[in-house]
CSV table of C-alpha atoms in Angstrom, one decimal:
chain,number,residue,atom,x,y,z
A,1,GLY,CA,-11.9,6.6,99.0
A,2,ASN,CA,-11.2,9.7,96.9
A,3,VAL,CA,-8.3,12.1,97.8
A,4,LEU,CA,-9.4,15.9,98.0
A,5,PRO,CA,-7.6,18.7,96.2
A,6,SER,CA,-7.9,21.0,99.2
A,7,GLN,CA,-10.0,21.4,102.2
A,8,GLY,CA,-13.6,22.2,103.2
A,9,TRP,CA,-16.8,20.6,100.9
A,10,PRO,CA,-15.7,19.4,97.6
A,11,ASN,CA,-18.0,19.2,94.1
A,12,VAL,CA,-20.6,16.4,95.1
A,13,ILE,CA,-23.8,15.5,92.4
A,14,ILE,CA,-26.3,14.0,94.1
A,15,ASN,CA,-28.5,12.1,90.7
A,16,THR,CA,-30.8,9.5,92.5
A,17,SER,CA,-34.6,8.5,92.3
A,18,THR,CA,-36.6,8.0,95.5
A,19,ARG,CA,-40.4,8.0,96.3
A,20,LYS,CA,-39.7,9.7,99.8
A,21,ALA,CA,-36.7,11.6,100.9
A,22,PHE,CA,-36.1,14.0,103.9
A,23,ARG,CA,-32.8,16.5,104.8
A,24,ASP,CA,-34.1,18.9,107.4
A,25,ASN,CA,-32.0,21.8,108.1
A,26,ILE,CA,-28.7,20.9,106.8
A,27,ARG,CA,-26.0,23.4,106.6
A,28,GLY,CA,-24.7,23.9,102.6
A,29,PRO,CA,-22.3,25.2,100.5
A,30,LEU,CA,-23.9,27.1,97.0
A,31,SER,CA,-26.0,24.9,95.9
A,32,ILE,CA,-28.5,23.7,92.6
A,33,PHE,CA,-31.5,22.0,92.9
A,34,THR,CA,-33.6,20.5,90.8
A,35,ASN,CA,-35.3,17.1,89.4
A,36,LEU,CA,-35.3,15.5,86.1
A,37,LYS,CA,-38.6,14.0,86.8
A,38,GLY,CA,-41.0,14.7,89.5
A,39,GLU,CA,-41.0,17.7,92.4
A,40,SER,CA,-39.4,18.3,95.6
A,41,THR,CA,-39.6,20.8,98.0
A,42,LEU,CA,-37.0,22.7,99.6
A,43,GLU,CA,-37.0,25.6,102.3
A,44,ALA,CA,-34.3,28.2,103.0
A,45,SER,CA,-34.2,31.3,105.0
A,46,ASN,CA,-37.7,30.4,106.0
A,47,ARG,CA,-39.2,30.2,102.3
A,48,ARG,CA,-40.6,27.1,100.8
A,49,VAL,CA,-40.8,26.4,97.4
A,50,THR,CA,-41.9,23.6,95.0
A,51,ILE,CA,-39.3,22.5,92.5
A,52,LYS,CA,-40.6,21.6,89.4
A,53,GLU,CA,-39.5,19.6,86.4
A,54,ASP,CA,-37.6,22.0,84.1
A,55,PHE,CA,-36.5,24.3,87.1
A,56,PHE,CA,-33.7,24.9,89.7
A,57,TYR,CA,-33.0,26.7,93.1
A,58,VAL,CA,-30.2,28.3,94.2
A,59,THR,CA,-29.0,28.2,97.7
A,60,ASN,CA,-25.9,29.6,98.8
A,61,HIS,CA,-22.8,28.6,100.6
A,62,ASP,CA,-23.5,28.3,104.5
A,63,GLN,CA,-27.1,28.2,104.3
A,64,TYR,CA,-29.3,25.9,106.0
A,65,TYR,CA,-32.2,23.9,103.9
A,66,THR,CA,-34.5,21.5,103.9
A,67,LEU,CA,-35.4,19.0,101.6
A,68,ASP,CA,-38.3,17.1,100.9
A,69,ILE,CA,-39.2,14.5,98.2
A,70,ASN,CA,-42.8,13.1,99.5
A,71,GLN,CA,-44.5,11.2,95.8
A,72,PRO,CA,-46.3,8.4,94.7
A,73,SER,CA,-43.3,8.3,91.7
A,74,PRO,CA,-39.9,8.4,91.6
A,75,VAL,CA,-38.3,11.6,92.2
A,76,GLU,CA,-35.2,11.9,89.8
A,77,THR,CA,-32.8,14.2,91.0
A,78,PHE,CA,-29.9,16.5,89.9
A,79,ASN,CA,-28.7,17.9,92.9
A,80,ILE,CA,-25.0,20.1,92.4
A,81,HIS,CA,-23.1,21.1,95.2
A,82,PHE,CA,-20.6,23.2,94.3
A,83,GLY,CA,-17.4,22.6,96.7
A,84,GLU,CA,-15.9,25.6,98.1
A,85,TYR,CA,-12.4,26.1,97.2
A,86,PHE,CA,-14.1,25.4,93.0
A,87,THR,CA,-16.4,28.0,94.0
A,88,ASP,CA,-14.0,30.8,95.3
A,89,GLN,CA,-11.7,29.7,92.3
A,90,VAL,CA,-14.0,29.7,89.3
A,91,LEU,CA,-16.1,32.9,90.7
A,92,SER,CA,-12.5,35.0,91.1
A,93,SER,CA,-11.7,33.6,87.5
A,94,LEU,CA,-14.8,34.5,86.5
A,95,SER,CA,-14.8,38.5,87.7
A,96,LYS,CA,-11.4,39.1,86.7
A,97,THR,CA,-12.5,38.3,82.9
A,98,GLY,CA,-15.3,41.5,83.5
A,99,GLU,CA,-17.7,38.7,83.2
A,100,GLY,CA,-20.7,39.6,85.2
A,101,LEU,CA,-19.3,42.8,86.8
A,102,LEU,CA,-21.6,46.1,87.0
A,103,GLU,CA,-19.9,48.8,89.3
A,104,ASN,CA,-19.1,46.9,92.1
A,105,SER,CA,-16.6,43.8,92.1
A,106,PHE,CA,-16.9,40.3,93.2
A,107,GLU,CA,-13.7,39.7,94.5
A,108,ASN,CA,-14.6,41.4,98.2
A,109,PRO,CA,-11.8,39.4,100.3
A,110,GLY,CA,-12.9,37.3,102.9
A,111,VAL,CA,-16.5,37.6,101.4
A,112,ARG,CA,-18.4,34.8,99.2
A,113,MET,CA,-21.0,36.1,96.9
A,114,GLU,CA,-24.2,35.9,97.6
A,115,PHE,CA,-26.6,34.5,94.7
A,116,HIS,CA,-30.4,35.5,95.1
A,117,ASN,CA,-32.4,32.4,95.9
A,118,LYS,CA,-34.8,32.0,93.3
A,119,LEU,CA,-36.7,29.5,90.9
A,120,TYR,CA,-34.7,29.5,87.5
A,121,HIS,CA,-36.3,28.0,84.2
A,122,ARG,CA,-33.6,25.3,83.5
A,123,ASP,CA,-33.0,26.8,79.7
A,124,ALA,CA,-31.4,25.0,76.9
A,125,SER,CA,-27.5,25.8,77.6
A,126,ILE,CA,-28.0,24.7,81.2
A,127,GLN,CA,-30.1,21.5,80.4
A,128,GLN,CA,-27.6,20.5,78.1
A,129,VAL,CA,-24.9,20.7,80.6
A,130,ILE,CA,-26.6,18.9,83.3
A,131,TYR,CA,-27.7,15.7,80.6
A,132,GLU,CA,-23.9,15.9,79.1
A,133,ILE,CA,-22.5,14.9,83.1
A,134,ARG,CA,-25.6,12.7,83.6
A,135,ASN,CA,-25.1,10.9,80.7
A,136,GLN,CA,-21.3,10.7,81.0
A,137,THR,CA,-19.8,7.1,83.1
A,138,SER,CA,-16.9,7.6,84.2
A,139,PRO,CA,-15.8,11.5,83.7
A,140,SER,CA,-12.4,12.6,85.0
A,141,SER,CA,-12.3,15.2,87.2
A,142,CYS,CA,-11.2,18.0,84.8
A,143,TRP,CA,-14.1,17.0,82.6
A,144,LEU,CA,-16.1,17.4,84.9
A,145,GLU,CA,-15.0,20.4,86.5
A,146,GLU,CA,-15.0,22.5,83.4
A,147,LYS,CA,-19.3,21.2,82.5
A,148,LEU,CA,-19.7,22.8,86.1
A,149,TYR,CA,-17.8,26.1,85.1
A,150,GLU,CA,-20.0,26.4,82.9
A,151,LEU,CA,-22.9,26.1,85.3
A,152,MET,CA,-21.5,28.2,87.7
A,153,ALA,CA,-20.7,30.6,84.5
A,154,ASN,CA,-24.4,30.8,83.7
A,155,LEU,CA,-25.3,31.6,87.2
A,156,LEU,CA,-23.1,34.2,87.1
A,157,ARG,CA,-24.9,35.6,84.2
A,158,LYS,CA,-28.0,35.0,85.7
A,159,GLU,CA,-27.5,36.7,89.1
A,160,THR,CA,-25.7,40.1,86.7
A,161,SER,CA,-29.0,40.3,85.2
A,162,LEU,CA,-30.9,40.9,88.3
A,163,LEU,CA,-28.4,43.2,89.6
A,164,ARG,CA,-28.9,45.2,86.4
A,165,ILE,CA,-32.9,45.4,87.1
A,166,GLN,CA,-32.3,46.0,90.6
A,167,ALA,CA,-30.4,49.0,89.3
A,168,SER,CA,-32.4,50.2,87.2
A,169,LEU,CA,-35.7,50.3,89.3
A,170,PRO,CA,-36.5,54.1,89.7
A,171,ALA,CA,-36.1,54.1,93.5
A,172,THR,CA,-33.3,56.6,95.3
A,173,LYS,CA,-32.5,54.0,98.4
A,174,THR,CA,-30.5,51.1,97.3
A,175,SER,CA,-32.2,48.8,100.2
A,176,THR,CA,-35.3,50.4,98.1
A,177,ARG,CA,-34.4,49.1,95.2
A,178,LYS,CA,-33.3,45.5,97.1
A,179,GLU,CA,-36.9,45.4,98.6
A,180,ILE,CA,-38.6,45.6,95.2
A,181,LEU,CA,-36.8,43.0,93.8
A,182,LYS,CA,-36.9,41.0,96.6
A,183,ARG,CA,-40.9,41.6,96.1
A,184,LEU,CA,-40.3,41.0,92.4
A,185,ILE,CA,-38.1,37.2,93.3
A,186,LEU,CA,-41.5,36.5,95.6
A,187,VAL,CA,-44.2,37.1,92.8
A,188,THR,CA,-41.7,35.1,89.8
A,189,ASP,CA,-41.1,32.4,91.6
A,190,TYR,CA,-45.4,31.8,92.7
A,191,ILE,CA,-45.8,31.8,89.2
A,192,HIS,CA,-43.7,29.3,88.3
A,193,GLU,CA,-44.9,26.8,91.0
A,194,HIS,CA,-48.3,27.4,89.7
A,195,LEU,CA,-47.9,28.0,86.3
A,196,GLN,CA,-51.5,25.5,85.8
A,197,ASP,CA,-53.6,27.9,87.6
A,198,ASP,CA,-55.3,31.5,86.2
A,199,LEU,CA,-53.6,33.7,88.6
A,200,SER,CA,-55.3,37.2,89.1
A,201,LEU,CA,-53.5,40.4,89.5
A,202,GLU,CA,-54.9,40.5,92.7
A,203,GLN,CA,-53.3,36.9,93.9
A,204,LEU,CA,-50.0,37.6,93.0
A,205,ALA,CA,-50.4,41.6,94.5
A,206,SER,CA,-51.1,39.6,97.0
């Protein structure tokens, strides 16, 4: 029954508890997948990751994902799907202030910014915003957009940090630096998924 401010996908937050859920091959907007309790499995771009408590995973606009929850105890999700118009406006605003910019601008006409698909630790600032949203019984649209803006700014800072790492890698070709960063992300995601294991350098290299 809500009147949407613009065409396209709106901001949607799915905060619920369930033991079983399966959403197969869903085309979504820029999204954050996280769980306040329990864990889920997400597949995107032929990669399958386990999202444990205190971590979140990022997928991009128009990217297909499969979300699977199958646990003996209820899993509390807090998945944020950013609206298309909202995302474009926030990223444009942040890039104009210089936040998240390196040599290249994110304001490429007609092209949305692509974030790296990656598991991130849910740091204190993101944790605070998520619980503020969760515990607000009837937030106004302006208040909610301010909180989502904070999350988007945090995402942009994390992406900028990755791009700085990529730019600093000792390789001549840009494509080589991108490939090295991709492999570093794969191995850090693996570490996040297996924090309880005694991982060897050989396992990580493999």
